[in-house]
């Protein structure tokens, strides 16, 4: 059933269109003026807008222009009299899908509506096809990840916000995509934004979009990620990196489900499912005053933990074979054993990097243990007894220290080798340095 918004100040025609379209199986909301109709459009989603051209107050062209700012992809049909055909053609140049001339028969109206809705369906279908992703890594998740999968399956039945926490490189975005594919929003877009990669100003524009002229360099209106994710899922990757001023604006979206583009005061509805990820201790960030407590509780409706790869060793062979297959390579038995013995401080991301490197350098179709050995020395428990009695944190520390030594102290190179970000490496080193200081 499609949702249609009608705007017409002529009661007889408005009621006739409403009744005919409802009989045809559509849900219809009808208004006698443009402003209340646009306010409704800002709060709710419609599949089609029909408006008369000549109206008191806001005329049809004004309604069209503002409707395109609120819901750019929603088709718009203009109703006009014979004497204003030129205006109707002008409306199409401004973005109207079609126009219909008064007086008209109701079956003519239904035909135009059917064409417009078909156009809308094709547009949505194309967006969905563009949003499709390759075969997911979670296809090879094993027993260790079953509790997480069960939680995601339950969460997918609602629109509740999910906060996925875990170390860098564990596959938090993969878990978010899996949640989206299991949800009722799976046919709508999945859109991700890396909150750590952009400054506060750029991130605000990236999330909410901006109007032309909103700031230097804004030479055209741009949709934000909330708008691009309409009806689907928006992933806020590394949400802990958002600066405090922007945290307040994000909180408002989560509370009221409305936002404005940068440079605009027009409220827009946010029909998206929010999933956030973090590799930080968010309660600790709240305690230090770096993250809003109210935002944390809004995000942490359903908490999910992505376990590190060292706690999912049963998955290492299947994951390694999955990555190798992407490069049309196989793994020798000795290679699998070496991979199982490594500490993997960079988690799944590091595993993927190591396999890709080996695939490029392998002389044949098989990746051997000997080929992998030089890159795994830092974290491999050479004899098993060499790590006896050590905690996983101590193993991780040793792997990082030995990789740093192998890279001559170059932190950027060490981070790349480990498959982690330089910021994550820096934070870990600061944490260990702080633990050495006398209390």
GROMACS .gro file of C-alpha atoms in nm:
model
  439
    1UNK     CA    1   0.000   0.000   0.000
    2UNK     CA    2   0.145   0.336  -0.108
    3UNK     CA    3   0.119   0.655   0.097
    4UNK     CA    4   0.001   0.964  -0.092
    5UNK     CA    5  -0.011   1.327   0.026
    6UNK     CA    6  -0.269   1.556  -0.141
    7UNK     CA    7  -0.268   1.938  -0.120
    8UNK     CA    8  -0.567   2.122  -0.271
    9UNK     CA    9  -0.775   2.412  -0.134
   10UNK     CA   10  -1.078   2.315  -0.344
   11UNK     CA   11  -1.274   2.084  -0.113
   12UNK     CA   12  -1.484   1.905  -0.379
   13UNK     CA   13  -1.183   1.808  -0.593
   14UNK     CA   14  -0.968   1.723  -0.290
   15UNK     CA   15  -1.234   1.490  -0.148
   16UNK     CA   16  -1.293   1.326  -0.487
   17UNK     CA   17  -0.922   1.252  -0.538
   18UNK     CA   18  -0.891   1.123  -0.182
   19UNK     CA   19  -1.186   0.886  -0.215
   20UNK     CA   20  -1.077   0.754  -0.558
   21UNK     CA   21  -0.720   0.682  -0.445
   22UNK     CA   22  -0.834   0.516  -0.123
   23UNK     CA   23  -1.064   0.290  -0.326
   24UNK     CA   24  -0.760   0.202  -0.537
   25UNK     CA   25  -0.589   0.075  -0.221
   26UNK     CA   26  -0.368   0.371  -0.129
   27UNK     CA   27  -0.331   0.542   0.210
   28UNK     CA   28  -0.411   0.912   0.159
   29UNK     CA   29  -0.361   1.222   0.375
   30UNK     CA   30  -0.522   1.537   0.235
   31UNK     CA   31  -0.471   1.904   0.328
   32UNK     CA   32  -0.632   2.229   0.215
   33UNK     CA   33  -0.310   2.433   0.247
   34UNK     CA   34   0.060   2.388   0.176
   35UNK     CA   35   0.215   2.467   0.515
   36UNK     CA   36   0.045   2.196   0.726
   37UNK     CA   37   0.104   1.945   0.445
   38UNK     CA   38   0.476   2.027   0.439
   39UNK     CA   39   0.495   2.001   0.818
   40UNK     CA   40   0.345   1.651   0.788
   41UNK     CA   41   0.594   1.564   0.514
   42UNK     CA   42   0.881   1.664   0.742
   43UNK     CA   43   0.761   1.414   1.002
   44UNK     CA   44   0.650   1.121   0.786
   45UNK     CA   45   0.744   0.946   0.463
   46UNK     CA   46   0.525   0.946   0.150
   47UNK     CA   47   0.552   0.766  -0.184
   48UNK     CA   48   0.383   1.044  -0.386
   49UNK     CA   49   0.275   1.408  -0.348
   50UNK     CA   50  -0.015   1.560  -0.547
   51UNK     CA   51  -0.070   1.937  -0.531
   52UNK     CA   52  -0.290   2.193  -0.701
   53UNK     CA   53  -0.099   2.475  -0.868
   54UNK     CA   54  -0.325   2.771  -0.783
   55UNK     CA   55  -0.387   2.795  -0.408
   56UNK     CA   56  -0.414   3.069  -0.150
   57UNK     CA   57  -0.106   3.114   0.063
   58UNK     CA   58   0.167   2.881  -0.063
   59UNK     CA   59   0.097   2.796  -0.427
   60UNK     CA   60   0.185   2.465  -0.591
   61UNK     CA   61   0.530   2.581  -0.707
   62UNK     CA   62   0.623   2.688  -0.353
   63UNK     CA   63   0.499   2.354  -0.219
   64UNK     CA   64   0.704   2.174  -0.487
   65UNK     CA   65   1.025   2.360  -0.406
   66UNK     CA   66   1.000   2.298  -0.032
   67UNK     CA   67   0.887   1.937  -0.078
   68UNK     CA   68   1.199   1.871  -0.286
   69UNK     CA   69   1.414   2.005  -0.003
   70UNK     CA   70   1.242   1.779   0.249
   71UNK     CA   71   1.200   1.462   0.040
   72UNK     CA   72   1.393   1.503  -0.284
   73UNK     CA   73   1.325   1.153  -0.416
   74UNK     CA   74   0.947   1.156  -0.366
   75UNK     CA   75   0.766   1.205  -0.703
   76UNK     CA   76   0.544   1.513  -0.729
   77UNK     CA   77   0.238   1.550  -0.955
   78UNK     CA   78   0.097   1.898  -1.022
   79UNK     CA   79  -0.274   1.955  -1.084
   80UNK     CA   80  -0.339   2.255  -1.310
   81UNK     CA   81  -0.597   2.417  -1.536
   82UNK     CA   82  -0.561   2.455  -1.915
   83UNK     CA   83  -0.467   2.821  -1.885
   84UNK     CA   84  -0.160   2.746  -1.673
   85UNK     CA   85   0.006   2.470  -1.876
   86UNK     CA   86   0.322   2.679  -1.909
   87UNK     CA   87   0.344   2.692  -1.530
   88UNK     CA   88   0.302   2.314  -1.518
   89UNK     CA   89   0.589   2.268  -1.764
   90UNK     CA   90   0.796   2.502  -1.547
   91UNK     CA   91   0.711   2.284  -1.248
   92UNK     CA   92   0.848   1.979  -1.427
   93UNK     CA   93   1.171   2.166  -1.487
   94UNK     CA   94   1.186   2.226  -1.112
   95UNK     CA   95   1.150   1.856  -1.037
   96UNK     CA   96   0.783   1.762  -1.072
   97UNK     CA   97   0.736   1.412  -1.216
   98UNK     CA   98   0.420   1.492  -1.415
   99UNK     CA   99   0.112   1.715  -1.428
  100UNK     CA  100  -0.257   1.654  -1.489
  101UNK     CA  101  -0.501   1.905  -1.643
  102UNK     CA  102  -0.836   2.002  -1.491
  103UNK     CA  103  -1.102   1.892  -1.550
  104UNK     CA  104  -0.995   1.527  -1.548
  105UNK     CA  105  -1.157   1.190  -1.501
  106UNK     CA  106  -1.061   0.996  -1.193
  107UNK     CA  107  -0.930   0.704  -1.400
  108UNK     CA  108  -0.688   0.952  -1.564
  109UNK     CA  109  -0.570   1.046  -1.216
  110UNK     CA  110  -0.522   0.680  -1.123
  111UNK     CA  111  -0.316   0.623  -1.439
  112UNK     CA  112  -0.082   0.915  -1.363
  113UNK     CA  113  -0.052   0.799  -1.002
  114UNK     CA  114   0.033   0.443  -1.113
  115UNK     CA  115   0.310   0.571  -1.344
  116UNK     CA  116   0.454   0.792  -1.071
  117UNK     CA  117   0.455   0.509  -0.817
  118UNK     CA  118   0.619   0.273  -1.069
  119UNK     CA  119   0.888   0.537  -1.118
  120UNK     CA  120   0.934   0.556  -0.740
  121UNK     CA  121   0.967   0.175  -0.715
  122UNK     CA  122   1.233   0.164  -0.985
  123UNK     CA  123   1.429   0.442  -0.813
  124UNK     CA  124   1.424   0.257  -0.480
  125UNK     CA  125   1.519  -0.072  -0.649
  126UNK     CA  126   1.821   0.089  -0.815
  127UNK     CA  127   1.935   0.237  -0.483
  128UNK     CA  128   1.907  -0.105  -0.321
  129UNK     CA  129   2.111  -0.269  -0.598
  130UNK     CA  130   2.385  -0.007  -0.556
  131UNK     CA  131   2.388  -0.069  -0.181
  132UNK     CA  132   2.443  -0.445  -0.209
  133UNK     CA  133   2.771  -0.577  -0.067
  134UNK     CA  134   2.981  -0.889  -0.139
  135UNK     CA  135   2.933  -1.221   0.043
  136UNK     CA  136   2.981  -1.136   0.412
  137UNK     CA  137   3.262  -1.259   0.632
  138UNK     CA  138   3.008  -1.367   0.896
  139UNK     CA  139   2.926  -1.661   0.670
  140UNK     CA  140   3.228  -1.833   0.829
  141UNK     CA  141   3.167  -1.732   1.191
  142UNK     CA  142   3.191  -2.029   1.425
  143UNK     CA  143   3.084  -2.150   1.768
  144UNK     CA  144   3.262  -1.867   1.952
  145UNK     CA  145   3.044  -1.604   1.783
  146UNK     CA  146   2.712  -1.784   1.826
  147UNK     CA  147   2.602  -1.578   2.131
  148UNK     CA  148   2.657  -1.258   1.932
  149UNK     CA  149   2.466  -1.394   1.631
  150UNK     CA  150   2.174  -1.495   1.855
  151UNK     CA  151   2.166  -1.145   2.005
  152UNK     CA  152   2.174  -0.980   1.660
  153UNK     CA  153   1.890  -1.204   1.540
  154UNK     CA  154   1.673  -1.091   1.832
  155UNK     CA  155   1.771  -0.725   1.791
  156UNK     CA  156   1.690  -0.738   1.419
  157UNK     CA  157   1.322  -0.790   1.499
  158UNK     CA  158   1.299  -0.433   1.636
  159UNK     CA  159   1.425  -0.087   1.542
  160UNK     CA  160   1.611  -0.046   1.872
  161UNK     CA  161   1.951   0.123   1.860
  162UNK     CA  162   2.242  -0.120   1.892
  163UNK     CA  163   2.590  -0.038   2.026
  164UNK     CA  164   2.857  -0.286   1.916
  165UNK     CA  165   3.181  -0.263   2.115
  166UNK     CA  166   3.506  -0.446   2.068
  167UNK     CA  167   3.871  -0.405   1.979
  168UNK     CA  168   3.982  -0.252   1.652
  169UNK     CA  169   3.969  -0.496   1.362
  170UNK     CA  170   3.733  -0.750   1.521
  171UNK     CA  171   3.460  -0.706   1.258
  172UNK     CA  172   3.216  -0.466   1.422
  173UNK     CA  173   3.101  -0.327   1.086
  174UNK     CA  174   3.052  -0.683   0.960
  175UNK     CA  175   2.824  -0.745   1.259
  176UNK     CA  176   2.632  -0.425   1.182
  177UNK     CA  177   2.580  -0.531   0.820
  178UNK     CA  178   2.465  -0.872   0.938
  179UNK     CA  179   2.209  -0.706   1.168
  180UNK     CA  180   2.081  -0.498   0.875
  181UNK     CA  181   2.043  -0.803   0.651
  182UNK     CA  182   1.838  -0.982   0.918
  183UNK     CA  183   1.609  -0.683   0.979
  184UNK     CA  184   1.286  -0.568   0.814
  185UNK     CA  185   1.489  -0.282   0.665
  186UNK     CA  186   1.711  -0.515   0.461
  187UNK     CA  187   1.581  -0.394   0.122
  188UNK     CA  188   1.661  -0.032   0.209
  189UNK     CA  189   2.016   0.116   0.210
  190UNK     CA  190   2.289   0.038   0.460
  191UNK     CA  191   2.500   0.353   0.500
  192UNK     CA  192   2.817   0.383   0.711
  193UNK     CA  193   3.011   0.688   0.824
  194UNK     CA  194   3.352   0.676   0.994
  195UNK     CA  195   3.320   0.929   1.276
  196UNK     CA  196   3.695   0.916   1.346
  197UNK     CA  197   3.797   1.016   0.994
  198UNK     CA  198   3.639   1.363   0.980
  199UNK     CA  199   3.662   1.689   1.172
  200UNK     CA  200   3.353   1.805   1.363
  201UNK     CA  201   3.250   2.052   1.090
  202UNK     CA  202   3.287   1.803   0.808
  203UNK     CA  203   3.121   1.526   1.007
  204UNK     CA  204   2.813   1.741   1.074
  205UNK     CA  205   2.774   1.806   0.701
  206UNK     CA  206   2.842   1.439   0.627
  207UNK     CA  207   2.570   1.326   0.869
  208UNK     CA  208   2.300   1.586   0.806
  209UNK     CA  209   2.386   1.727   0.462
  210UNK     CA  210   2.409   2.097   0.377
  211UNK     CA  211   2.237   2.365   0.172
  212UNK     CA  212   2.407   2.550  -0.109
  213UNK     CA  213   2.605   2.843   0.034
  214UNK     CA  214   2.595   2.707   0.390
  215UNK     CA  215   2.973   2.752   0.414
  216UNK     CA  216   3.272   2.830   0.193
  217UNK     CA  217   3.293   2.567  -0.080
  218UNK     CA  218   2.929   2.453  -0.046
  219UNK     CA  219   2.850   2.519  -0.412
  220UNK     CA  220   2.551   2.287  -0.421
  221UNK     CA  221   2.299   2.123  -0.189
  222UNK     CA  222   2.420   1.786  -0.061
  223UNK     CA  223   2.234   1.502   0.105
  224UNK     CA  224   2.371   1.372   0.434
  225UNK     CA  225   2.407   1.014   0.548
  226UNK     CA  226   2.079   1.025   0.745
  227UNK     CA  227   1.897   1.117   0.424
  228UNK     CA  228   2.082   0.859   0.215
  229UNK     CA  229   1.996   0.588   0.469
  230UNK     CA  230   1.623   0.675   0.465
  231UNK     CA  231   1.423   0.366   0.554
  232UNK     CA  232   1.738   0.162   0.617
  233UNK     CA  233   2.028   0.144   0.862
  234UNK     CA  234   2.289   0.408   0.947
  235UNK     CA  235   2.616   0.288   1.099
  236UNK     CA  236   2.805   0.540   1.315
  237UNK     CA  237   3.147   0.375   1.312
  238UNK     CA  238   3.370   0.470   1.609
  239UNK     CA  239   3.098   0.692   1.756
  240UNK     CA  240   3.321   0.770   2.056
  241UNK     CA  241   3.526   1.006   1.836
  242UNK     CA  242   3.240   1.254   1.784
  243UNK     CA  243   3.315   1.591   1.946
  244UNK     CA  244   3.087   1.716   2.231
  245UNK     CA  245   2.902   1.987   2.032
  246UNK     CA  246   2.804   1.738   1.764
  247UNK     CA  247   2.715   1.480   2.029
  248UNK     CA  248   2.433   1.712   2.141
  249UNK     CA  249   2.294   1.732   1.786
  250UNK     CA  250   2.312   1.356   1.747
  251UNK     CA  251   2.128   1.315   2.077
  252UNK     CA  252   1.844   1.529   1.943
  253UNK     CA  253   1.810   1.306   1.636
  254UNK     CA  254   1.794   0.995   1.854
  255UNK     CA  255   1.534   1.155   2.084
  256UNK     CA  256   1.311   1.336   1.834
  257UNK     CA  257   1.396   1.163   1.503
  258UNK     CA  258   1.435   1.499   1.326
  259UNK     CA  259   1.737   1.697   1.204
  260UNK     CA  260   1.827   1.995   0.982
  261UNK     CA  261   2.077   2.023   0.703
  262UNK     CA  262   2.365   2.263   0.774
  263UNK     CA  263   2.247   2.607   0.666
  264UNK     CA  264   1.877   2.521   0.689
  265UNK     CA  265   1.604   2.552   0.955
  266UNK     CA  266   1.376   2.302   0.781
  267UNK     CA  267   1.320   1.996   1.000
  268UNK     CA  268   1.363   1.659   0.828
  269UNK     CA  269   1.238   1.326   0.950
  270UNK     CA  270   1.498   1.058   1.025
  271UNK     CA  271   1.347   0.718   0.945
  272UNK     CA  272   1.662   0.515   1.004
  273UNK     CA  273   1.781   0.240   1.234
  274UNK     CA  274   2.095   0.350   1.419
  275UNK     CA  275   2.383   0.112   1.487
  276UNK     CA  276   2.696   0.249   1.654
  277UNK     CA  277   3.038   0.092   1.709
  278UNK     CA  278   3.327   0.177   1.937
  279UNK     CA  279   3.663   0.032   2.038
  280UNK     CA  280   3.676   0.248   2.349
  281UNK     CA  281   3.544   0.203   2.702
  282UNK     CA  282   3.244   0.438   2.668
  283UNK     CA  283   3.147   0.432   3.039
  284UNK     CA  284   3.507   0.535   3.109
  285UNK     CA  285   3.481   0.814   2.848
  286UNK     CA  286   3.160   0.930   3.018
  287UNK     CA  287   3.332   0.933   3.358
  288UNK     CA  288   3.613   1.147   3.213
  289UNK     CA  289   3.364   1.394   3.066
  290UNK     CA  290   3.457   1.317   2.706
  291UNK     CA  291   3.126   1.155   2.609
  292UNK     CA  292   2.773   1.261   2.700
  293UNK     CA  293   2.608   1.026   2.947
  294UNK     CA  294   2.260   1.082   2.799
  295UNK     CA  295   2.389   1.003   2.449
  296UNK     CA  296   2.559   0.688   2.578
  297UNK     CA  297   2.231   0.559   2.721
  298UNK     CA  298   2.047   0.643   2.397
  299UNK     CA  299   2.303   0.444   2.198
  300UNK     CA  300   2.338   0.156   2.442
  301UNK     CA  301   1.979   0.030   2.418
  302UNK     CA  302   2.103  -0.311   2.301
  303UNK     CA  303   2.474  -0.362   2.380
  304UNK     CA  304   2.662  -0.624   2.178
  305UNK     CA  305   3.025  -0.732   2.223
  306UNK     CA  306   3.236  -0.840   1.927
  307UNK     CA  307   3.496  -1.079   2.076
  308UNK     CA  308   3.863  -1.049   1.974
  309UNK     CA  309   4.006  -1.308   1.737
  310UNK     CA  310   4.222  -1.457   2.013
  311UNK     CA  311   3.896  -1.567   2.179
  312UNK     CA  312   3.765  -1.710   1.849
  313UNK     CA  313   4.053  -1.938   1.752
  314UNK     CA  314   3.809  -2.197   1.618
  315UNK     CA  315   3.723  -1.948   1.342
  316UNK     CA  316   4.080  -1.876   1.227
  317UNK     CA  317   4.107  -2.162   0.969
  318UNK     CA  318   3.772  -2.080   0.805
  319UNK     CA  319   3.840  -1.705   0.806
  320UNK     CA  320   4.187  -1.756   0.659
  321UNK     CA  321   4.050  -1.981   0.383
  322UNK     CA  322   3.778  -1.724   0.314
  323UNK     CA  323   4.037  -1.447   0.266
  324UNK     CA  324   4.266  -1.673   0.062
  325UNK     CA  325   3.979  -1.771  -0.169
  326UNK     CA  326   3.926  -1.404  -0.251
  327UNK     CA  327   4.271  -1.410  -0.409
  328UNK     CA  328   4.224  -1.756  -0.563
  329UNK     CA  329   4.474  -1.916  -0.330
  330UNK     CA  330   4.466  -2.219  -0.100
  331UNK     CA  331   4.629  -2.270   0.241
  332UNK     CA  332   4.876  -2.547   0.322
  333UNK     CA  333   4.820  -2.739   0.646
  334UNK     CA  334   5.133  -2.586   0.796
  335UNK     CA  335   5.005  -2.238   0.718
  336UNK     CA  336   4.682  -2.301   0.905
  337UNK     CA  337   4.872  -2.422   1.212
  338UNK     CA  338   5.092  -2.113   1.213
  339UNK     CA  339   4.789  -1.888   1.184
  340UNK     CA  340   4.616  -2.063   1.475
  341UNK     CA  341   4.917  -2.009   1.698
  342UNK     CA  342   4.950  -1.633   1.646
  343UNK     CA  343   4.816  -1.382   1.905
  344UNK     CA  344   4.645  -1.155   1.643
  345UNK     CA  345   4.658  -0.819   1.822
  346UNK     CA  346   4.508  -0.664   1.507
  347UNK     CA  347   4.228  -0.923   1.504
  348UNK     CA  348   4.041  -1.015   1.182
  349UNK     CA  349   4.168  -0.708   0.998
  350UNK     CA  350   4.529  -0.815   1.059
  351UNK     CA  351   4.447  -1.170   0.947
  352UNK     CA  352   4.303  -1.036   0.623
  353UNK     CA  353   4.609  -0.816   0.566
  354UNK     CA  354   4.851  -1.105   0.625
  355UNK     CA  355   4.663  -1.335   0.388
  356UNK     CA  356   4.647  -1.066   0.118
  357UNK     CA  357   5.021  -1.001   0.149
  358UNK     CA  358   5.096  -1.372   0.129
  359UNK     CA  359   4.865  -1.417  -0.170
  360UNK     CA  360   5.048  -1.145  -0.361
  361UNK     CA  361   5.392  -1.289  -0.284
  362UNK     CA  362   5.313  -1.661  -0.309
  363UNK     CA  363   5.493  -1.812  -0.613
  364UNK     CA  364   5.215  -2.064  -0.675
  365UNK     CA  365   4.853  -2.125  -0.589
  366UNK     CA  366   4.925  -2.229  -0.229
  367UNK     CA  367   5.019  -2.020   0.076
  368UNK     CA  368   5.269  -2.209   0.291
  369UNK     CA  369   5.364  -2.181   0.655
  370UNK     CA  370   5.719  -2.085   0.558
  371UNK     CA  371   5.589  -1.787   0.360
  372UNK     CA  372   5.385  -1.666   0.658
  373UNK     CA  373   5.652  -1.722   0.923
  374UNK     CA  374   5.838  -1.384   0.899
  375UNK     CA  375   5.519  -1.187   0.961
  376UNK     CA  376   5.401  -1.398   1.253
  377UNK     CA  377   5.722  -1.413   1.454
  378UNK     CA  378   5.622  -1.123   1.679
  379UNK     CA  379   5.306  -1.282   1.812
  380UNK     CA  380   5.357  -1.654   1.758
  381UNK     CA  381   5.410  -1.860   2.072
  382UNK     CA  382   5.721  -2.029   1.931
  383UNK     CA  383   5.739  -2.306   2.185
  384UNK     CA  384   5.405  -2.314   2.364
  385UNK     CA  385   5.587  -2.283   2.697
  386UNK     CA  386   5.725  -1.939   2.605
  387UNK     CA  387   5.385  -1.785   2.677
  388UNK     CA  388   5.286  -2.012   2.962
  389UNK     CA  389   5.125  -1.819   3.246
  390UNK     CA  390   5.078  -1.500   3.041
  391UNK     CA  391   4.739  -1.332   3.010
  392UNK     CA  392   4.602  -1.241   2.667
  393UNK     CA  393   4.674  -0.873   2.738
  394UNK     CA  394   5.037  -0.963   2.810
  395UNK     CA  395   5.055  -1.166   2.488
  396UNK     CA  396   4.914  -0.870   2.297
  397UNK     CA  397   5.167  -0.636   2.458
  398UNK     CA  398   5.455  -0.867   2.366
  399UNK     CA  399   5.333  -0.890   2.005
  400UNK     CA  400   5.316  -0.511   1.974
  401UNK     CA  401   5.655  -0.458   2.136
  402UNK     CA  402   5.824  -0.713   1.909
  403UNK     CA  403   5.655  -0.572   1.598
  404UNK     CA  404   5.771  -0.222   1.694
  405UNK     CA  405   6.124  -0.353   1.740
  406UNK     CA  406   6.112  -0.527   1.402
  407UNK     CA  407   5.999  -0.200   1.242
  408UNK     CA  408   6.278   0.001   1.407
  409UNK     CA  409   6.035   0.185   1.633
  410UNK     CA  410   5.830   0.320   1.340
  411UNK     CA  411   5.477   0.331   1.482
  412UNK     CA  412   5.301   0.384   1.150
  413UNK     CA  413   5.476   0.083   0.996
  414UNK     CA  414   5.410  -0.128   1.306
  415UNK     CA  415   5.040  -0.038   1.303
  416UNK     CA  416   5.013  -0.133   0.936
  417UNK     CA  417   5.191  -0.462   1.001
  418UNK     CA  418   4.959  -0.540   1.292
  419UNK     CA  419   4.647  -0.442   1.098
  420UNK     CA  420   4.544  -0.176   1.352
  421UNK     CA  421   4.516   0.202   1.331
  422UNK     CA  422   4.802   0.421   1.447
  423UNK     CA  423   4.564   0.580   1.698
  424UNK     CA  424   4.485   0.241   1.851
  425UNK     CA  425   4.856   0.164   1.877
  426UNK     CA  426   4.925   0.504   2.034
  427UNK     CA  427   4.644   0.456   2.288
  428UNK     CA  428   4.772   0.114   2.390
  429UNK     CA  429   5.126   0.245   2.437
  430UNK     CA  430   4.997   0.536   2.647
  431UNK     CA  431   4.795   0.295   2.857
  432UNK     CA  432   5.097   0.076   2.926
  433UNK     CA  433   5.317   0.378   2.995
  434UNK     CA  434   5.064   0.512   3.244
  435UNK     CA  435   5.054   0.178   3.425
  436UNK     CA  436   5.431   0.209   3.488
  437UNK     CA  437   5.396   0.546   3.667
  438UNK     CA  438   5.406   0.535   4.048
  439UNK     CA  439   5.069   0.596   4.210
   0.00000   0.00000   0.00000
